[in-house]
Tab-separated table of C-alpha atoms and ligand atoms in Angstrom:
chain	number	residue	atom	x	y	z
A	28	MET	CA	33.775	-25.482	-10.076
A	29	CYS	CA	30.705	-24.065	-8.402
A	30	LEU	CA	28.776	-26.094	-5.902
A	31	ASN	CA	25.960	-26.855	-8.303
A	32	GLY	CA	28.341	-27.931	-11.007
A	33	TYR	CA	29.983	-30.194	-8.500
A	34	LEU	CA	26.663	-31.632	-7.356
A	35	HIS	CA	25.725	-32.162	-10.950
A	36	SER	CA	28.864	-34.145	-11.687
A	37	VAL	CA	28.390	-36.209	-8.536
A	38	ARG	CA	24.800	-36.933	-9.502
A	39	LYS	CA	25.867	-37.765	-12.988
A	40	ALA	CA	28.569	-40.067	-11.719
A	41	PHE	CA	26.002	-41.956	-9.731
A	42	GLY	CA	23.520	-42.095	-12.542
A	43	ILE	CA	21.151	-39.715	-10.902
A	44	THR	CA	20.840	-37.637	-14.036
A	45	LEU	CA	19.332	-40.595	-15.763
A	46	LEU	CA	16.793	-40.792	-13.026
A	47	ASN	CA	16.083	-37.087	-13.417
A	48	LYS	CA	15.449	-37.501	-17.112
A	49	THR	CA	12.478	-39.591	-16.271
A	50	ARG	CA	11.247	-37.080	-13.783
A	51	THR	CA	8.506	-34.811	-14.979
A	52	ALA	CA	8.846	-31.040	-14.921
A	53	PRO	CA	6.430	-30.703	-11.963
A	54	GLU	CA	8.475	-33.216	-9.988
A	55	ILE	CA	11.741	-31.462	-10.736
A	56	TRP	CA	10.215	-28.169	-9.751
A	57	GLU	CA	8.916	-29.662	-6.506
A	58	ALA	CA	12.428	-30.743	-5.671
A	59	ALA	CA	13.819	-27.322	-6.612
A	60	LEU	CA	11.207	-25.661	-4.423
A	61	GLY	CA	12.402	-27.828	-1.566
A	62	GLU	CA	15.864	-26.336	-1.986
A	63	LEU	CA	14.607	-22.810	-2.521
A	64	GLN	CA	12.476	-22.969	0.563
A	65	VAL	CA	15.511	-23.123	2.787
A	66	GLN	CA	17.278	-20.359	0.891
A	67	VAL	CA	14.690	-17.591	1.011
A	68	SER	CA	12.695	-16.217	3.911
A	69	ARG	CA	9.377	-17.784	4.725
A	70	SER	CA	7.314	-14.784	3.731
A	71	ASN	CA	9.314	-14.405	0.559
A	72	PHE	CA	8.690	-18.013	-0.289
A	73	ARG	CA	4.981	-17.745	0.427
A	74	THR	CA	4.608	-14.611	-1.637
A	75	TRP	CA	6.604	-15.545	-4.684
A	76	PHE	CA	7.046	-19.292	-4.918
A	77	GLU	CA	4.077	-20.976	-3.380
A	78	ARG	CA	1.817	-20.907	-6.384
A	79	THR	CA	4.386	-21.694	-9.023
A	80	THR	CA	4.540	-24.942	-10.977
A	81	GLY	CA	6.988	-26.770	-13.176
A	82	LEU	CA	5.456	-26.673	-16.639
A	83	SER	CA	7.954	-28.196	-19.008
A	84	ARG	CA	11.581	-28.919	-19.686
A	85	GLU	CA	13.154	-28.873	-23.099
A	86	GLU	CA	16.879	-29.080	-23.622
A	87	ASN	CA	18.273	-26.426	-21.327
A	88	THR	CA	15.088	-24.488	-20.893
A	89	PHE	CA	12.920	-25.040	-17.890
A	90	VAL	CA	9.513	-23.369	-17.928
A	91	ILE	CA	7.964	-22.293	-14.653
A	92	GLY	CA	4.282	-21.490	-14.451
A	93	VAL	CA	3.467	-18.456	-12.334
A	94	PRO	CA	0.067	-17.105	-11.326
A	95	ASN	CA	0.512	-13.663	-12.887
A	96	THR	CA	2.854	-11.274	-14.662
A	97	PHE	CA	3.684	-9.528	-11.430
A	98	VAL	CA	5.226	-12.682	-9.990
A	99	ALA	CA	6.878	-13.418	-13.331
A	100	GLU	CA	8.518	-10.005	-13.408
A	101	TYR	CA	9.590	-10.202	-9.814
A	102	LEU	CA	11.120	-13.665	-10.098
A	103	ASP	CA	12.748	-12.803	-13.377
A	104	ARG	CA	14.382	-9.709	-11.979
A	105	ASN	CA	15.255	-10.821	-8.501
A	106	GLN	CA	15.399	-14.582	-8.184
A	107	ARG	CA	16.463	-15.850	-11.551
A	108	SER	CA	20.002	-16.809	-10.626
A	109	LEU	CA	18.934	-18.456	-7.396
A	110	ILE	CA	16.320	-20.502	-9.239
A	111	GLU	CA	18.724	-21.473	-11.986
A	112	LYS	CA	21.218	-22.620	-9.419
A	113	ALA	CA	18.621	-24.765	-7.710
A	114	LEU	CA	17.549	-26.243	-11.034
A	115	ALA	CA	21.084	-26.729	-12.304
A	116	GLY	CA	21.691	-29.453	-9.782
A	117	LEU	CA	18.508	-31.199	-10.828
A	118	THR	CA	18.687	-30.747	-14.575
A	119	SER	CA	21.760	-29.394	-16.316
A	120	PRO	CA	24.304	-26.743	-15.256
A	121	GLU	CA	23.373	-24.565	-18.240
A	122	VAL	CA	19.703	-24.528	-17.465
A	123	GLN	CA	17.845	-21.325	-18.181
A	124	VAL	CA	14.444	-20.594	-16.789
A	125	GLU	CA	11.472	-19.062	-18.472
A	126	PHE	CA	8.418	-17.843	-16.656
A	127	ARG	CA	5.025	-18.323	-18.125
A	128	VAL	CA	1.830	-16.960	-16.705
A	129	ASN	CA	-0.398	-19.935	-16.065
A	130	GLY	CA	-3.014	-20.394	-18.755
A	131	ARG	CA	-5.333	-21.732	-16.132
A	132	TYR	CA	-5.406	-18.443	-14.311
A	133	HIS	CA	-6.074	-16.518	-17.470
A	134	ARG	CA	-8.985	-18.673	-18.430
A	135	ALA	CA	-10.499	-18.511	-14.994
A	136	CYS	CA	-10.522	-14.763	-15.261
A	137	VAL	CA	-12.197	-14.651	-18.644
A	138	ASP	CA	-14.715	-17.373	-17.975
A	139	ASP	CA	-15.933	-15.938	-14.778
A	140	GLY	CA	-18.687	-14.024	-16.490
A	141	ALA	CA	-20.862	-13.752	-13.417
A	142	ARG	CA	-18.524	-11.206	-11.963
A	143	PHE	CA	-18.784	-8.895	-14.897
A	144	THR	CA	-21.630	-6.565	-15.517
A	145	SER	CA	-22.349	-3.900	-18.024
A	146	PRO	CA	-20.403	-0.741	-17.380
A	147	SER	CA	-23.452	1.418	-17.895
A	148	GLY	CA	-24.886	2.695	-14.694
A	149	ASN	CA	-22.379	1.064	-12.439
A	150	GLY	CA	-19.493	3.442	-12.906
A	151	SER	CA	-18.564	4.214	-9.348
A	152	GLY	CA	-18.244	7.893	-10.179
A	153	SER	CA	-16.195	8.141	-7.041
A	154	LEU	CA	-12.942	7.482	-8.856
A	155	ASN	CA	-10.776	10.507	-9.425
A	156	PRO	CA	-10.181	10.619	-13.195
A	157	ARG	CA	-6.610	11.848	-12.645
A	158	TYR	CA	-5.688	8.843	-10.544
A	159	VAL	CA	-4.725	6.315	-13.199
A	160	PHE	CA	-1.671	4.118	-13.637
A	161	ASP	CA	-0.400	6.270	-16.475
A	162	SER	CA	-0.066	9.313	-14.271
A	163	PHE	CA	1.543	7.406	-11.428
A	164	VAL	CA	5.310	7.793	-11.387
A	165	GLU	CA	7.166	4.690	-10.376
A	166	GLY	CA	10.171	4.872	-8.067
A	167	THR	CA	11.866	2.596	-5.589
A	168	SER	CA	9.655	3.987	-2.840
A	169	ASN	CA	6.453	2.777	-4.462
A	170	GLN	CA	7.539	0.115	-6.949
A	171	LEU	CA	6.204	-2.878	-5.113
A	172	ALA	CA	2.887	-1.233	-4.292
A	173	ARG	CA	2.442	-0.150	-7.896
A	174	SER	CA	3.249	-3.564	-9.329
A	175	ALA	CA	0.946	-5.265	-6.867
A	176	ALA	CA	-1.845	-2.817	-7.687
A	177	LEU	CA	-1.326	-3.455	-11.374
A	178	ALA	CA	-1.427	-7.216	-10.874
A	179	VAL	CA	-4.641	-6.947	-8.908
A	180	ALA	CA	-6.183	-4.667	-11.514
A	181	ARG	CA	-5.232	-7.005	-14.353
A	182	GLU	CA	-6.351	-10.179	-12.682
A	183	PRO	CA	-8.843	-9.314	-9.993
A	184	GLY	CA	-9.409	-12.006	-7.406
A	185	LYS	CA	-6.626	-14.126	-8.805
A	186	THR	CA	-3.446	-12.704	-7.375
A	187	TYR	CA	-3.474	-11.040	-3.982
A	188	ASN	CA	-6.697	-10.897	-2.148
A	189	PRO	CA	-6.909	-8.642	-0.329
A	190	LEU	CA	-4.248	-6.221	-1.412
A	191	PHE	CA	-3.373	-4.046	1.548
A	192	ILE	CA	-1.423	-0.860	0.790
A	193	TYR	CA	-0.171	1.257	3.630
A	194	GLY	CA	1.969	4.358	3.988
A	195	GLY	CA	2.073	7.944	5.225
A	196	VAL	CA	-0.130	10.806	4.137
A	197	GLY	CA	0.102	12.040	0.559
A	198	LEU	CA	2.241	9.214	-0.767
A	199	GLY	CA	-0.146	7.924	-3.417
A	200	LYS	CA	-2.286	5.296	-1.717
A	201	THR	CA	-5.581	6.715	-2.929
A	202	HIS	CA	-4.058	7.286	-6.352
A	203	LEU	CA	-3.166	3.599	-6.669
A	204	LEU	CA	-6.493	2.445	-5.290
A	205	HIS	CA	-8.383	4.493	-7.859
A	206	ALA	CA	-6.022	3.334	-10.600
A	207	ILE	CA	-7.031	-0.252	-9.824
A	208	GLY	CA	-10.666	0.808	-9.990
A	209	HIS	CA	-10.277	2.541	-13.349
A	210	MET	CA	-8.592	-0.430	-14.921
A	211	ALA	CA	-11.239	-2.808	-13.612
A	212	GLU	CA	-14.021	-0.520	-14.810
A	213	ASP	CA	-12.429	-0.379	-18.230
A	214	ARG	CA	-12.858	-4.127	-18.219
A	215	HIS	CA	-16.521	-3.754	-17.391
A	216	MET	CA	-16.243	-4.803	-13.823
A	217	LYS	CA	-18.549	-3.382	-11.232
A	218	VAL	CA	-16.292	-1.447	-8.894
A	219	LEU	CA	-17.304	-0.067	-5.540
A	220	CYS	CA	-14.830	2.420	-4.140
A	221	VAL	CA	-15.504	3.974	-0.751
A	222	SER	CA	-13.578	5.544	2.044
A	223	ALA	CA	-13.877	3.653	5.300
A	224	GLU	CA	-15.569	6.751	6.626
A	225	LYS	CA	-18.225	6.576	3.938
A	226	PHE	CA	-18.677	2.888	4.605
A	227	THR	CA	-19.241	3.675	8.266
A	228	ASN	CA	-21.683	6.490	7.529
A	229	GLU	CA	-23.670	4.369	5.128
A	230	TYR	CA	-23.813	1.615	7.688
A	231	VAL	CA	-25.031	3.967	10.405
A	232	THR	CA	-27.665	5.437	8.080
A	233	ALA	CA	-28.787	1.963	7.020
A	234	ILE	CA	-29.352	0.982	10.633
A	235	ARG	CA	-31.188	4.197	11.364
A	236	ASP	CA	-33.426	3.901	8.312
A	237	ARG	CA	-33.774	0.135	8.642
A	238	LYS	CA	-32.284	-0.427	5.241
A	239	MET	CA	-29.711	-3.009	6.145
A	240	GLU	CA	-30.803	-5.332	3.361
A	241	ALA	CA	-30.132	-2.674	0.738
A	242	PHE	CA	-26.816	-1.892	2.365
A	243	HIS	CA	-25.715	-5.529	2.271
A	244	GLN	CA	-26.993	-5.912	-1.248
A	245	LYS	CA	-24.987	-2.949	-2.437
A	246	TYR	CA	-21.729	-4.247	-1.044
A	247	ARG	CA	-22.380	-7.877	-1.859
A	248	SER	CA	-23.005	-7.103	-5.493
A	249	ALA	CA	-19.650	-5.415	-5.991
A	250	GLY	CA	-17.302	-7.203	-8.349
A	251	MET	CA	-14.454	-5.351	-6.708
A	252	LEU	CA	-14.407	-3.493	-3.423
A	253	LEU	CA	-11.889	-0.717	-2.831
A	254	VAL	CA	-11.742	0.732	0.662
A	255	ASP	CA	-9.657	3.791	1.360
A	256	ASP	CA	-8.226	4.654	4.776
A	257	ILE	CA	-9.410	1.577	6.616
A	258	GLN	CA	-7.825	2.892	9.839
A	259	PHE	CA	-11.011	4.887	10.219
A	260	ILE	CA	-12.965	1.854	11.379
A	261	ASN	CA	-10.355	0.882	13.939
A	262	GLY	CA	-12.116	0.544	17.272
A	263	LYS	CA	-15.618	1.011	15.826
A	264	GLU	CA	-16.796	-2.427	16.770
A	265	GLN	CA	-20.111	-2.570	14.946
A	266	THR	CA	-18.620	-1.253	11.746
A	267	GLU	CA	-15.704	-3.644	12.044
A	268	GLU	CA	-18.122	-6.506	12.463
A	269	THR	CA	-20.106	-5.507	9.380
A	270	PHE	CA	-16.978	-4.973	7.377
A	271	PHE	CA	-15.745	-8.376	8.468
A	272	HIS	CA	-18.868	-10.042	7.073
A	273	THR	CA	-18.786	-8.015	3.879
A	274	PHE	CA	-15.155	-8.919	3.461
A	275	ASN	CA	-15.831	-12.618	3.943
A	276	GLU	CA	-18.683	-12.702	1.501
A	277	LEU	CA	-16.731	-10.994	-1.222
A	278	HIS	CA	-13.600	-12.945	-0.530
A	279	ASN	CA	-15.437	-16.249	-0.610
A	280	ALA	CA	-16.889	-15.301	-3.956
A	281	ASN	CA	-13.360	-14.500	-5.157
A	282	GLN	CA	-14.147	-10.830	-5.591
A	283	GLN	CA	-11.129	-8.613	-5.365
A	284	ILE	CA	-10.708	-6.411	-2.319
A	285	ALA	CA	-8.073	-3.703	-2.032
A	286	ILE	CA	-7.555	-1.664	1.065
A	287	THR	CA	-5.419	1.320	1.972
A	288	SER	CA	-4.347	2.415	5.383
A	289	ASP	CA	-1.996	4.814	7.081
A	290	ARG	CA	-0.435	1.953	9.061
A	291	PRO	CA	0.136	-1.788	8.717
A	292	PRO	CA	-2.479	-4.167	10.144
A	293	ARG	CA	-0.229	-5.087	13.065
A	294	ASP	CA	-0.296	-1.488	14.276
A	295	PHE	CA	-4.031	-1.318	14.670
A	296	SER	CA	-4.516	-0.936	18.357
A	297	SER	CA	-7.958	-2.354	18.677
A	298	LEU	CA	-8.899	-3.899	15.370
A	299	ALA	CA	-10.578	-7.211	15.937
A	300	GLU	CA	-7.968	-9.923	15.605
A	301	ARG	CA	-9.959	-11.879	13.057
A	302	LEU	CA	-10.242	-8.858	10.792
A	303	ARG	CA	-6.538	-8.185	11.119
A	304	SER	CA	-5.748	-11.746	10.142
A	305	ARG	CA	-7.987	-11.372	7.076
A	306	PHE	CA	-5.906	-8.423	5.946
A	307	GLU	CA	-2.853	-10.593	6.208
A	308	TRP	CA	-4.257	-13.212	3.878
A	309	GLY	CA	-3.254	-11.460	0.735
A	310	LEU	CA	-0.340	-9.173	0.131
A	311	ILE	CA	0.655	-6.281	2.367
A	312	VAL	CA	2.802	-3.646	0.684
A	313	ASP	CA	3.950	-0.267	1.823
A	314	ILE	CA	4.707	3.020	0.091
A	315	GLN	CA	7.680	4.947	1.362
A	316	SER	CA	8.510	8.614	1.021
A	317	PRO	CA	9.921	9.271	-2.446
A	318	GLU	CA	13.631	9.742	-2.806
A	319	PHE	CA	15.064	12.628	-4.806
A	320	GLU	CA	14.942	10.961	-8.238
A	321	THR	CA	11.302	10.037	-7.833
A	322	ARG	CA	10.488	13.533	-6.613
A	323	MET	CA	12.111	14.907	-9.766
A	324	ALA	CA	10.264	12.477	-11.999
A	325	ILE	CA	6.960	13.359	-10.358
A	326	LEU	CA	7.562	17.084	-10.795
A	327	GLN	CA	8.467	16.621	-14.448
A	328	LYS	CA	5.304	14.664	-15.023
A	329	LYS	CA	3.110	17.176	-13.182
A	330	ALA	CA	4.594	20.132	-15.076
A	331	LYS	CA	3.937	18.307	-18.321
A	332	GLU	CA	0.369	17.538	-17.303
A	333	LYS	CA	-0.173	21.198	-16.575
A	334	GLN	CA	1.400	22.047	-19.929
A	335	VAL	CA	3.811	24.465	-18.328
A	336	SER	CA	7.457	24.473	-19.228
A	337	VAL	CA	9.494	24.608	-16.066
A	338	PRO	CA	13.278	24.389	-16.442
A	339	ASN	CA	14.970	21.441	-14.818
A	340	ASP	CA	16.992	23.525	-12.366
A	341	VAL	CA	13.743	24.953	-11.025
A	342	LEU	CA	12.231	21.493	-10.675
A	343	GLU	CA	15.394	20.399	-8.957
A	344	PHE	CA	15.154	23.305	-6.562
A	345	VAL	CA	11.606	22.256	-5.692
A	346	ALA	CA	12.580	18.587	-5.420
A	347	ARG	CA	15.507	19.401	-3.136
A	348	GLN	CA	13.176	20.529	-0.391
A	349	GLU	CA	12.950	17.914	2.277
A	350	LEU	CA	9.303	17.235	1.621
A	351	GLN	CA	8.176	13.774	2.531
A	352	ASN	CA	4.859	14.123	0.921
A	353	ILE	CA	3.896	14.145	-2.745
A	354	ARG	CA	0.851	16.287	-2.175
A	355	GLU	CA	3.064	19.001	-0.700
A	356	LEU	CA	5.535	18.565	-3.508
A	357	GLU	CA	2.786	19.175	-6.040
A	358	GLY	CA	1.608	22.143	-3.976
A	359	SER	CA	5.112	23.630	-4.142
A	360	LEU	CA	5.191	23.314	-7.906
A	361	ASN	CA	1.770	24.977	-8.113
A	362	ARG	CA	3.062	27.898	-6.084
A	363	VAL	CA	6.003	28.409	-8.385
A	364	ILE	CA	3.771	28.283	-11.452
A	365	ALA	CA	1.241	30.655	-9.882
A	366	LEU	CA	3.921	33.177	-8.995
A	367	ALA	CA	5.461	32.964	-12.461
A	368	ARG	CA	2.054	33.688	-13.969
A	369	LEU	CA	1.521	36.550	-11.607
A	370	PHE	CA	4.775	38.159	-12.676
A	371	HIS	CA	4.319	37.217	-16.319
A	372	ARG	CA	7.722	35.639	-16.447
A	373	GLU	CA	9.317	32.260	-16.952
A	374	PRO	CA	9.870	30.331	-13.731
A	375	ASP	CA	13.486	30.495	-12.563
A	376	VAL	CA	15.286	29.546	-9.374
A	377	PRO	CA	15.069	32.951	-7.604
A	378	LEU	CA	11.355	33.015	-8.282
A	379	ALA	CA	10.992	29.459	-6.985
A	380	ALA	CA	12.893	30.467	-3.872
A	381	LYS	CA	10.494	33.349	-3.389
A	382	ALA	CA	7.469	31.145	-3.952
A	383	LEU	CA	8.631	28.599	-1.426
A	384	GLU	CA	10.116	30.879	1.200
A	385	ASN	CA	7.098	30.642	3.468
A	386	LEU	CA	6.888	26.903	3.180
A	387	SER	CA	8.866	26.157	6.261
A	388	GLY	CA	6.275	28.019	8.335
A	389	LYS	CA	3.609	26.077	10.161
A	390	SER	CA	0.686	27.170	8.056
A	391	PRO	CA	1.870	28.059	4.604
A	392	VAL	CA	-0.614	30.061	2.627
A	393	ALA	CA	-0.658	29.164	-1.022
A	394	THR	CA	-0.096	32.655	-2.324
A	395	ALA	CA	1.316	34.326	0.740
A	396	PRO	CA	4.499	35.416	-1.026
A	397	ALA	CA	2.416	36.925	-3.807
A	398	SER	CA	0.165	38.965	-1.534
A	399	GLN	CA	3.171	39.989	0.513
A	400	LEU	CA	4.910	41.253	-2.585
A	401	ILE	CA	1.865	43.174	-3.683
A	402	LEU	CA	1.514	44.740	-0.252
A	403	ASN	CA	5.154	45.817	-0.286
A	404	ALA	CA	4.863	47.304	-3.748
A	405	VAL	CA	1.704	49.223	-2.825
A	406	ALA	CA	3.349	50.518	0.348
A	407	GLU	CA	6.343	51.723	-1.616
A	408	CYS	CA	4.243	53.514	-4.166
A	409	PHE	CA	2.112	55.248	-1.543
A	410	GLU	CA	5.186	55.925	0.583
A	411	LEU	CA	3.658	54.211	3.572
A	412	SER	CA	4.846	51.225	5.612
A	413	PRO	CA	3.165	47.853	4.986
A	414	ASP	CA	2.250	47.757	8.662
A	415	ARG	CA	0.394	50.982	8.306
A	416	ILE	CA	-1.667	49.573	5.447
A	417	LEU	CA	-2.553	46.604	7.609
A	418	SER	CA	-3.362	48.809	10.595
A	419	GLN	CA	-6.732	50.196	11.627
A	420	GLN	CA	-5.862	53.764	10.579
A	421	ARG	CA	-8.558	55.377	8.489
A	422	ASP	CA	-6.954	58.491	7.068
A	423	LYS	CA	-7.600	59.077	3.371
A	424	GLU	CA	-4.150	58.064	2.121
A	425	THR	CA	-3.914	54.829	4.161
A	426	SER	CA	-7.459	53.789	3.280
A	427	GLU	CA	-6.800	54.294	-0.407
A	428	ALA	CA	-3.538	52.317	-0.293
A	429	ARG	CA	-5.313	49.519	1.560
A	430	ARG	CA	-8.112	49.408	-1.020
A	431	VAL	CA	-5.585	49.263	-3.834
A	432	ALA	CA	-3.684	46.472	-2.110
A	433	MET	CA	-6.878	44.435	-1.699
A	434	TYR	CA	-7.895	45.095	-5.267
A	435	LEU	CA	-4.537	44.011	-6.653
A	436	VAL	CA	-4.305	40.901	-4.514
A	437	ARG	CA	-7.767	39.948	-5.683
A	438	GLN	CA	-6.947	40.647	-9.311
A	439	GLU	CA	-3.581	38.959	-9.309
A	440	THR	CA	-4.052	35.973	-7.038
A	441	GLY	CA	-7.762	35.267	-7.205
A	442	LEU	CA	-7.744	34.435	-3.517
A	443	PRO	CA	-11.177	34.295	-1.847
A	444	LEU	CA	-12.345	37.581	-0.350
A	445	ALA	CA	-12.279	36.234	3.198
A	446	LYS	CA	-8.699	35.088	2.776
A	447	ILE	CA	-7.652	38.484	1.441
A	448	GLY	CA	-9.382	40.128	4.395
A	449	GLN	CA	-7.427	37.924	6.751
A	450	GLU	CA	-4.150	38.797	5.102
A	451	MET	CA	-4.949	42.504	5.042
A	452	GLY	CA	-4.999	42.941	8.762
A	453	GLY	CA	-7.967	40.770	9.687
A	454	ARG	CA	-10.786	42.439	7.752
A	455	ASP	CA	-14.005	40.741	6.708
A	456	ALA	CA	-14.946	39.620	3.223
A	457	ALA	CA	-17.545	42.381	2.807
A	458	ALA	CA	-14.919	45.059	3.420
A	459	VAL	CA	-12.689	43.506	0.775
A	460	ALA	CA	-15.554	43.291	-1.723
A	461	LYS	CA	-16.404	46.935	-1.137
A	462	ALA	CA	-12.792	48.016	-1.558
A	463	CYS	CA	-12.458	46.081	-4.822
A	464	GLN	CA	-15.659	47.579	-6.207
A	465	LYS	CA	-14.562	51.079	-5.332
A	466	VAL	CA	-11.166	50.711	-6.970
A	467	SER	CA	-12.671	49.213	-10.154
A	468	ALA	CA	-15.135	52.074	-10.341
A	469	ASP	CA	-12.528	54.760	-9.642
A	470	ILE	CA	-9.925	53.495	-12.064
A	471	SER	CA	-11.877	54.562	-15.150
A	472	SER	CA	-12.361	58.140	-13.976
A	473	ASN	CA	-9.262	58.686	-11.875
A	474	ARG	CA	-6.176	58.845	-14.112
A	475	TYR	CA	-3.943	59.429	-11.151
A	476	LEU	CA	-5.074	56.172	-9.504
A	477	LYS	CA	-4.783	54.285	-12.752
A	478	ARG	CA	-1.215	55.487	-13.196
A	479	LYS	CA	-0.347	54.386	-9.660
A	480	ILE	CA	-1.746	50.917	-10.209
A	481	THR	CA	0.152	50.539	-13.455
A	482	ASP	CA	3.352	51.597	-11.685
A	483	ILE	CA	2.777	49.094	-8.902
A	484	LEU	CA	2.220	46.257	-11.351
A	485	GLN	CA	5.376	47.187	-13.210
A	486	ASN	CA	7.323	47.196	-9.968
A	487	ILE	CA	6.035	43.766	-9.044
A	488	ASN	CA	7.009	42.400	-12.425
A	489	LYS	CA	10.517	43.746	-12.087
A	490	ASN	CA	11.053	41.815	-8.868
B	528	ADP	P1	-2.523	9.298	0.028
B	528	ADP	O1	-3.824	8.657	-0.301
B	528	ADP	O2	-1.421	8.328	0.253
B	528	ADP	O3	-2.633	10.284	1.160
B	528	ADP	P2	-2.801	10.434	-2.594
B	528	ADP	O4	-3.010	9.197	-3.363
B	528	ADP	O5	-3.995	11.260	-2.325
B	528	ADP	O6	-2.044	10.142	-1.226
B	528	ADP	O7	-1.674	11.304	-3.336
B	528	ADP	C1	-1.464	12.685	-3.075
B	528	ADP	C2	-1.159	13.408	-4.368
B	528	ADP	O8	0.095	13.006	-4.842
B	528	ADP	C3	-2.146	13.092	-5.468
B	528	ADP	O9	-2.349	14.270	-6.230
B	528	ADP	C4	-1.463	12.040	-6.297
B	528	ADP	O10	-1.858	12.081	-7.643
B	528	ADP	C5	-0.015	12.451	-6.152
B	528	ADP	N1	0.882	11.302	-6.218
B	528	ADP	C6	1.211	10.469	-5.214
B	528	ADP	N2	2.084	9.545	-5.637
B	528	ADP	C7	2.314	9.795	-6.924
B	528	ADP	C8	3.157	9.206	-7.928
B	528	ADP	N3	3.936	8.167	-7.649
B	528	ADP	N4	3.126	9.719	-9.170
B	528	ADP	C9	2.364	10.783	-9.447
B	528	ADP	N5	1.572	11.412	-8.568
B	528	ADP	C10	1.544	10.935	-7.311
B	529	MG	MG1	-5.642	8.924	0.592
């Protein structure tokens, strides 16, 4: 017999069950919380259990009121058996729990009309339209952050305030922040989304132009304030001070605040202690680097968004790279797609390998493999070495090959002129423009040149 079953029979033997029958659901839950408190960590308890209530008990079902769906889902998935064990001793061994989002919280959200304004004219405009929940791929590395963001977006000011999301570069912090903003805007909330840098600049300008009142008014009137990359204000005392007051005003008025950062509050070297402690009021969640499965899922989603069919083995090849960063991962996929387009062929693994071969270098150039290939093909056709094309030699043959190489790189990759100049032996944009013009003009009259260019393109496509 398990411990709880045993306790139950002991209680029953001593008539304690009878006593429990007269206990109300809130009282039973209070007692269960007392047990749970010693079984889970303090922070765990504070985050998940503190604002729960015992709502009702019928037969073997015990209903627990939770502040939001996020907590409901979390408790359901992760703490159900622990909770049922705690309740079994107080109710019946077969007790099953149900979580219900507290009606009170829902009503508060709907009734709070003062916080809502017409969407017209207040759209922040600063939200990236691509950064929505739908396009955010969930994985173990970002699950908690995503769920917390969703909870905050659904019930602003009611769940975690502030929500503090931290993690390394390119892991989706801004994406989640904007996703919160979009959802809130869809619900007609006035959202103000700024980078901490913008906040600082606006503050400095307001002081300079003596427009502090307008500055305060702007931030005070936000129904929801989203601040990206808060680490930027670390050590900027005046800005910290202003942010502190803005934070307090909004927080006191129950307006939702969400903040992103590249590090947790405790790692801020010089952030004023009181501001740091404010950040710790709500929920602090981190985003980790995605593991392989998430990287695959993200690539599949991105390929779909771009409406390009990329076979799974190619996506896997891209995902297998040890990239810690989703931005780079997306960049890799873009390279593969760009190269496939350039060669007019379906992406396959050898092509992906070619597209990504320069990636390990310090400063990968988006289309470096493409321009390299073009250069090689031109060199072969003109029977010159690539180095010679890149050199300063000005003989007729080399100059023509160089012009053709520039022209083809421009045509095929669309790189900016200055970039092409750089790659073609450090020439300036004007030289590239001139070369491209000359080749375009010559092609129509010079059949020999036209033939050569066609041959080169065919060679590239064979690769
Ligand atoms: P951060 O702000 O953490 O530096 P971003 O939010 O700018 O990172 O994300 C970088 C890129 O990666 C963006 O294009 C974003 O859409 C994409 N991205 C990050 N995480 C995800 C994810 N889980 N699902 C889909 N795209 C993601
Ligand atoms: Mg960012």
